[in-house]
Coordinates of C-alpha atoms and ligand atoms in Angstrom, one line a residue:
M1 CA -53.8 -2.8 -2.9
N2 CA -55.4 -4.0 -6.1
I3 CA -52.7 -5.5 -8.4
N4 CA -53.7 -5.8 -12.1
G5 CA -52.1 -6.1 -15.5
T6 CA -50.9 -2.5 -15.5
T7 CA -49.5 -2.3 -12.0
Q8 CA -46.0 -0.6 -12.0
K9 CA -43.4 -2.6 -10.2
I10 CA -40.7 -1.3 -7.8
G11 CA -38.3 -3.5 -5.8
I12 CA -35.6 -3.5 -3.2
I13 CA -32.4 -5.2 -4.1
G14 CA -30.2 -6.3 -1.2
W15 CA -29.0 -9.3 0.7
P16 CA -30.8 -9.9 3.0
V17 CA -33.9 -7.7 2.5
G18 CA -36.3 -9.4 4.9
H19 CA -35.7 -6.9 7.6
S20 CA -36.3 -3.8 5.4
F21 CA -39.1 -1.3 6.3
S22 CA -39.2 -0.1 2.7
P23 CA -41.9 -2.4 1.3
C24 CA -44.3 -1.5 4.0
L25 CA -43.5 2.2 3.9
H26 CA -43.8 2.5 0.1
N27 CA -46.8 0.3 -0.3
A28 CA -48.6 2.4 2.3
A29 CA -47.7 5.5 0.4
F30 CA -48.8 4.1 -3.0
D31 CA -52.2 3.1 -1.4
A32 CA -52.6 6.5 0.3
L33 CA -52.3 8.2 -3.1
G34 CA -54.3 5.6 -5.0
L35 CA -51.3 4.9 -7.3
N36 CA -51.2 1.6 -9.2
Y37 CA -47.7 0.6 -8.0
V38 CA -46.4 -2.3 -5.9
Y39 CA -43.1 -2.5 -4.0
V40 CA -41.6 -6.0 -3.5
P41 CA -38.5 -7.5 -1.8
L42 CA -35.8 -8.7 -4.3
P43 CA -33.1 -10.6 -2.4
V44 CA -30.1 -10.8 -4.7
E45 CA -26.8 -12.5 -3.9
K46 CA -23.5 -10.7 -4.9
T47 CA -22.9 -13.0 -7.8
Q48 CA -26.3 -12.3 -9.3
L49 CA -26.1 -8.5 -9.3
A50 CA -25.5 -8.0 -13.0
D51 CA -28.3 -10.4 -13.9
A52 CA -30.6 -8.7 -11.4
V53 CA -30.1 -5.3 -13.1
K54 CA -30.8 -6.9 -16.5
G55 CA -33.8 -8.6 -14.9
L56 CA -35.3 -5.3 -13.8
L57 CA -35.4 -4.2 -17.5
A58 CA -36.6 -7.6 -18.7
L59 CA -39.4 -7.7 -16.3
G60 CA -40.5 -4.2 -16.8
F61 CA -39.8 -2.8 -13.4
A62 CA -40.1 1.0 -13.0
G63 CA -37.4 1.3 -10.4
A64 CA -35.9 -0.1 -7.3
N65 CA -34.1 0.7 -4.1
V66 CA -30.6 -0.7 -3.5
T67 CA -29.5 -1.6 0.0
V68 CA -26.6 -3.3 1.8
P69 CA -24.3 -4.8 0.5
H70 CA -24.9 -3.7 -3.1
K71 CA -24.9 0.1 -3.0
V72 CA -21.4 0.5 -4.4
A73 CA -21.0 -2.7 -6.5
I74 CA -24.2 -2.2 -8.5
M75 CA -22.9 1.1 -10.0
E76 CA -20.8 -0.7 -12.7
Y77 CA -24.0 -2.4 -14.1
L78 CA -26.0 0.8 -14.6
D79 CA -26.5 2.8 -17.8
E80 CA -26.1 6.1 -16.0
V81 CA -25.2 7.4 -12.6
D82 CA -26.5 10.7 -11.4
P83 CA -23.6 13.2 -10.5
V84 CA -24.6 13.3 -6.8
A85 CA -24.5 9.5 -6.5
E86 CA -21.2 9.5 -8.4
K87 CA -19.7 11.9 -5.9
I88 CA -20.9 9.9 -3.0
G89 CA -19.7 6.7 -4.6
A90 CA -22.9 4.8 -3.9
V91 CA -26.4 4.3 -5.3
N92 CA -29.6 3.7 -3.2
T93 CA -32.3 4.3 -5.9
L94 CA -32.7 3.1 -9.5
V95 CA -35.1 4.5 -12.0
V96 CA -35.8 2.8 -15.3
R97 CA -36.3 5.4 -18.0
Q98 CA -36.6 4.5 -21.7
K99 CA -35.0 1.1 -21.2
R100 CA -32.1 2.6 -19.3
V101 CA -31.3 2.0 -15.6
I102 CA -30.2 5.2 -13.9
G103 CA -28.7 5.2 -10.4
Y104 CA -29.4 8.0 -7.8
N105 CA -28.5 8.5 -4.1
T106 CA -31.2 10.1 -2.0
D107 CA -29.4 9.8 1.3
A108 CA -27.6 13.2 1.1
L109 CA -30.8 14.9 0.1
G110 CA -32.7 13.0 2.8
F111 CA -30.5 14.1 5.6
M112 CA -30.4 17.7 4.5
A113 CA -34.2 17.8 4.0
A114 CA -34.6 16.3 7.5
L115 CA -32.3 19.0 9.0
H116 CA -34.1 21.8 7.2
R117 CA -37.6 20.5 8.0
H118 CA -36.7 20.6 11.7
G119 CA -35.6 24.2 11.3
F120 CA -31.8 23.7 11.3
S121 CA -29.2 24.6 8.8
A122 CA -25.5 23.8 8.5
N123 CA -24.7 27.3 7.1
A124 CA -22.1 29.1 9.2
Q125 CA -22.0 26.1 11.6
R126 CA -19.1 24.0 12.9
V127 CA -20.2 20.5 11.9
M128 CA -18.7 17.3 13.3
L129 CA -19.4 13.9 11.8
L130 CA -18.8 10.8 13.9
G131 CA -18.0 7.7 11.7
A132 CA -16.8 7.6 8.1
G133 CA -18.8 4.7 6.5
G134 CA -21.3 4.6 3.7
A135 CA -24.0 6.9 5.3
A136 CA -21.2 9.3 6.3
R137 CA -20.2 9.7 2.7
A138 CA -23.7 10.8 1.8
I139 CA -23.9 13.2 4.8
A140 CA -20.5 14.7 3.8
A141 CA -21.7 15.3 0.3
G142 CA -24.9 16.9 1.5
V143 CA -23.4 19.1 4.2
S144 CA -20.6 20.2 1.8
R145 CA -23.2 22.0 -0.3
E146 CA -23.8 24.5 2.5
Q147 CA -21.4 27.2 3.7
V148 CA -20.3 25.6 6.9
K149 CA -17.7 27.3 9.1
S150 CA -15.8 24.0 9.6
F151 CA -16.4 20.3 9.0
T152 CA -14.6 17.7 11.1
I153 CA -14.8 13.9 10.3
A154 CA -13.9 11.6 13.2
A155 CA -13.3 7.9 12.8
R156 CA -11.7 5.2 14.9
R157 CA -9.4 4.5 11.9
L158 CA -8.0 7.9 11.0
E159 CA -7.3 6.8 7.4
Q160 CA -11.0 6.1 6.8
A161 CA -11.8 9.8 7.7
Q162 CA -9.0 11.0 5.5
N163 CA -10.3 8.8 2.6
L164 CA -13.8 10.2 3.0
A165 CA -12.4 13.8 3.0
A166 CA -10.5 13.0 -0.2
T167 CA -13.7 12.1 -2.1
L168 CA -14.7 15.8 -1.9
P169 CA -11.5 17.6 -3.0
D170 CA -13.2 21.0 -3.4
F171 CA -14.2 21.1 0.2
T172 CA -12.1 21.6 3.3
F173 CA -12.4 18.9 6.0
T174 CA -10.4 18.2 9.1
S175 CA -10.0 14.5 9.9
V176 CA -9.4 13.4 13.4
G177 CA -8.9 10.0 15.1
W178 CA -11.7 9.0 17.6
P179 CA -10.7 9.3 20.4
S180 CA -7.9 11.8 20.4
N181 CA -7.1 15.3 21.8
D182 CA -8.1 16.8 18.4
F183 CA -11.4 14.9 18.6
S184 CA -12.1 16.4 22.1
L185 CA -11.3 19.9 21.0
A186 CA -13.4 19.7 17.8
L187 CA -16.3 18.2 19.8
S188 CA -16.2 21.1 22.3
Q189 CA -16.5 23.6 19.5
A190 CA -19.1 21.9 17.3
D191 CA -22.5 23.4 16.7
I192 CA -23.9 20.2 15.0
I193 CA -22.8 16.7 15.8
I194 CA -23.9 13.9 13.5
H195 CA -23.5 10.3 14.7
S196 CA -23.2 7.9 11.8
T197 CA -22.0 4.6 13.3
P198 CA -24.3 1.7 14.3
I199 CA -23.5 2.1 18.0
G200 CA -26.8 2.1 19.9
M201 CA -28.8 0.5 17.1
F202 CA -31.5 -2.2 18.1
P203 CA -30.9 -4.7 19.6
H204 CA -27.9 -3.0 21.3
S205 CA -30.0 0.0 22.3
A206 CA -28.3 0.4 25.7
E207 CA -25.0 1.2 24.0
Q208 CA -23.8 4.7 23.2
P209 CA -20.9 6.1 21.3
S210 CA -18.0 7.5 23.4
V211 CA -19.1 11.2 23.4
D212 CA -19.2 13.1 26.6
I213 CA -22.3 15.2 26.3
A214 CA -21.0 17.5 29.2
D215 CA -18.2 18.6 26.8
L216 CA -20.6 20.0 24.2
K217 CA -21.6 23.6 23.7
A218 CA -24.9 24.1 25.4
S219 CA -26.6 25.0 22.1
A220 CA -25.1 22.1 20.1
L221 CA -27.6 20.1 18.0
V222 CA -27.1 16.3 18.3
C223 CA -28.2 14.1 15.4
D224 CA -28.2 10.3 15.2
L225 CA -28.8 8.5 11.9
I226 CA -30.1 5.5 13.7
Y227 CA -33.9 5.2 13.5
N228 CA -34.4 2.0 15.5
P229 CA -34.8 2.9 18.4
V230 CA -36.4 6.2 17.4
K231 CA -34.5 8.0 20.3
T232 CA -31.1 6.3 20.8
R233 CA -29.4 6.5 24.2
L234 CA -27.1 9.2 22.8
L235 CA -30.1 11.3 21.9
Q236 CA -31.9 10.6 25.3
I237 CA -28.8 11.8 27.2
A238 CA -28.3 14.8 24.9
A239 CA -32.0 15.8 25.2
A240 CA -31.9 15.4 29.0
A241 CA -29.0 17.8 29.1
G242 CA -31.1 20.4 27.2
H243 CA -29.7 19.9 23.6
P244 CA -31.8 20.0 20.5
V245 CA -31.8 16.5 19.0
L246 CA -32.7 14.9 15.6
G247 CA -33.1 11.2 15.1
G248 CA -32.7 9.1 12.0
M249 CA -36.4 8.5 11.3
S250 CA -36.7 11.9 9.6
M251 CA -33.8 11.1 7.3
L252 CA -35.3 7.6 6.6
I253 CA -38.6 9.2 5.5
E254 CA -37.0 12.0 3.5
Q255 CA -34.7 9.6 1.5
A256 CA -37.6 7.4 0.9
A257 CA -39.8 10.4 -0.1
A258 CA -37.1 11.5 -2.6
A259 CA -37.0 8.0 -4.2
F260 CA -40.8 7.9 -4.3
E261 CA -40.9 11.2 -6.1
L262 CA -38.4 10.1 -8.6
W263 CA -40.5 7.0 -9.5
T264 CA -43.9 8.5 -9.4
G265 CA -43.5 12.2 -10.0
E266 CA -46.0 12.7 -7.1
N267 CA -45.4 14.4 -3.7
A268 CA -44.7 11.7 -1.2
P269 CA -47.2 11.4 1.7
R270 CA -44.5 11.6 4.5
S271 CA -46.8 11.2 7.4
V272 CA -48.3 8.0 5.9
M273 CA -44.7 6.7 5.5
E274 CA -43.8 7.5 9.0
Q275 CA -46.9 5.9 10.5
A276 CA -46.1 2.7 8.5
V277 CA -42.6 2.6 9.9
Q278 CA -43.8 3.4 13.4
R279 CA -46.3 0.5 13.2
L280 CA -43.4 -1.9 12.3
L281 CA -41.3 -0.5 15.2
D282 CA -44.2 -1.0 17.6
Q283 CA -44.7 -4.6 16.5
A284 CA -41.0 -5.4 17.0
Ligands
LIG1 P1 -21.1 1.4 7.6 O1 -20.9 1.8 6.1 O2 -20.8 0.1 8.1 O3 -20.2 2.5 8.4 C1 -20.2 2.4 9.8 C2 -19.1 3.4 10.4 O4 -19.2 3.3 11.8 C3 -17.7 3.1 10.0 O5 -17.0 4.3 9.9 C4 -17.2 2.2 11.1 O6 -15.9 2.2 11.3 C5 -17.9 2.9 12.3 N1 -18.0 2.1 13.5 C6 -18.7 1.0 13.6 N2 -18.6 0.5 14.8 C7 -17.8 1.4 15.5 C8 -17.4 1.5 16.9 N3 -17.7 0.6 17.8 N4 -16.6 2.6 17.2 C9 -16.3 3.6 16.3 N5 -16.7 3.5 15.0 C10 -17.5 2.5 14.6 O7 -22.6 1.8 8.0 P2 -23.5 2.9 7.4 O8 -24.3 2.4 6.2 O9 -22.7 4.1 7.2 O10 -24.6 3.1 8.5 C11 -24.3 3.7 9.8 C12 -25.5 3.9 10.6 O11 -26.4 4.9 9.9 C13 -26.4 2.7 10.8 O12 -26.9 2.7 12.1 C14 -27.5 2.8 9.8 O13 -28.7 2.2 10.3 C15 -27.7 4.3 9.8 N6 -28.3 4.8 8.6 C16 -29.5 5.5 8.7 C17 -30.1 6.0 7.5 C18 -31.4 6.7 7.7 O14 -32.1 6.9 6.7 N7 -31.7 7.2 8.8 C19 -29.5 5.8 6.3 C20 -28.3 5.1 6.2 C21 -27.7 4.6 7.4 P3 -15.0 0.8 10.9 O15 -15.0 0.8 9.3 O16 -13.7 1.0 11.5 O17 -15.8 -0.4 11.4

């Protein structure tokens, strides 16, 4: 990396941000394409969020990622929010264009791109989403663009699943409590199961969500949004039972690639990004 007076600056706004893979992933991608960009961590406390957005403009940043806990709160300080991000109700990418800060959400696109790149589609499928938090909102927005046969959202707090369903009024969801009889029935009929809770995430890698793999259709695809570990316990058990599986790494790379392409206008080098993340995981 050769930083000089014309280097374009991208940051990641969050609190904390020290654990983020994004600086390593994006700097590797900029280097690989010989782009004069640098990606830096920007730890910002809640009370400083408005100033941080003004600071991006004042300091001539080209863009940023936004991560926990600011993905929703930052929206009110932006000049414009892309309709997809508006629908999801959260922003994970900022682009500075003509002195205006514009918010996007690349998580929905990232998940759908990951699904398609691995040869799957939600069209004509019964889809079941486990969990109804921030990532689930993006997944629901992405999946709702396809012609699914049915879409069930399961959450331990039924009202959270119902609230998520209410954010997409043009789309028909079924909300179920997890666990419940309705949950078990929907699970046994699902073609695609998408796990979007943190259960099984490092360092709790031995844990798994309460899903009995034996209850699934033999052909059901099991997805987990967690990327650390690359293959969660849920996915290990599902794969051992013969199910196709899709881990969160692919979504991580695709959402990052979509942000990279918004900032630079260049095709993101996905394999370089994945190798950079894998190196970090290997070091952990
Ligand atoms: P979040 O907003 O905190 O939502 C977590 C969801 O999981 C909530 O519905 C929560 O319910 C539920 N949950 C938590 N613990 C549970 C438990 N023991 N039993 C049942 N439900 C439980 O988190 P998020 O941002 O959606 O992230 C969820 C996961 O997705 C994380 O592992 C994150 O790393 C991953 N993710 C991956 C990517 C990627 O690019 N691959 C992108 C985004 C997120 P309550 O509200 O009741 O606690």
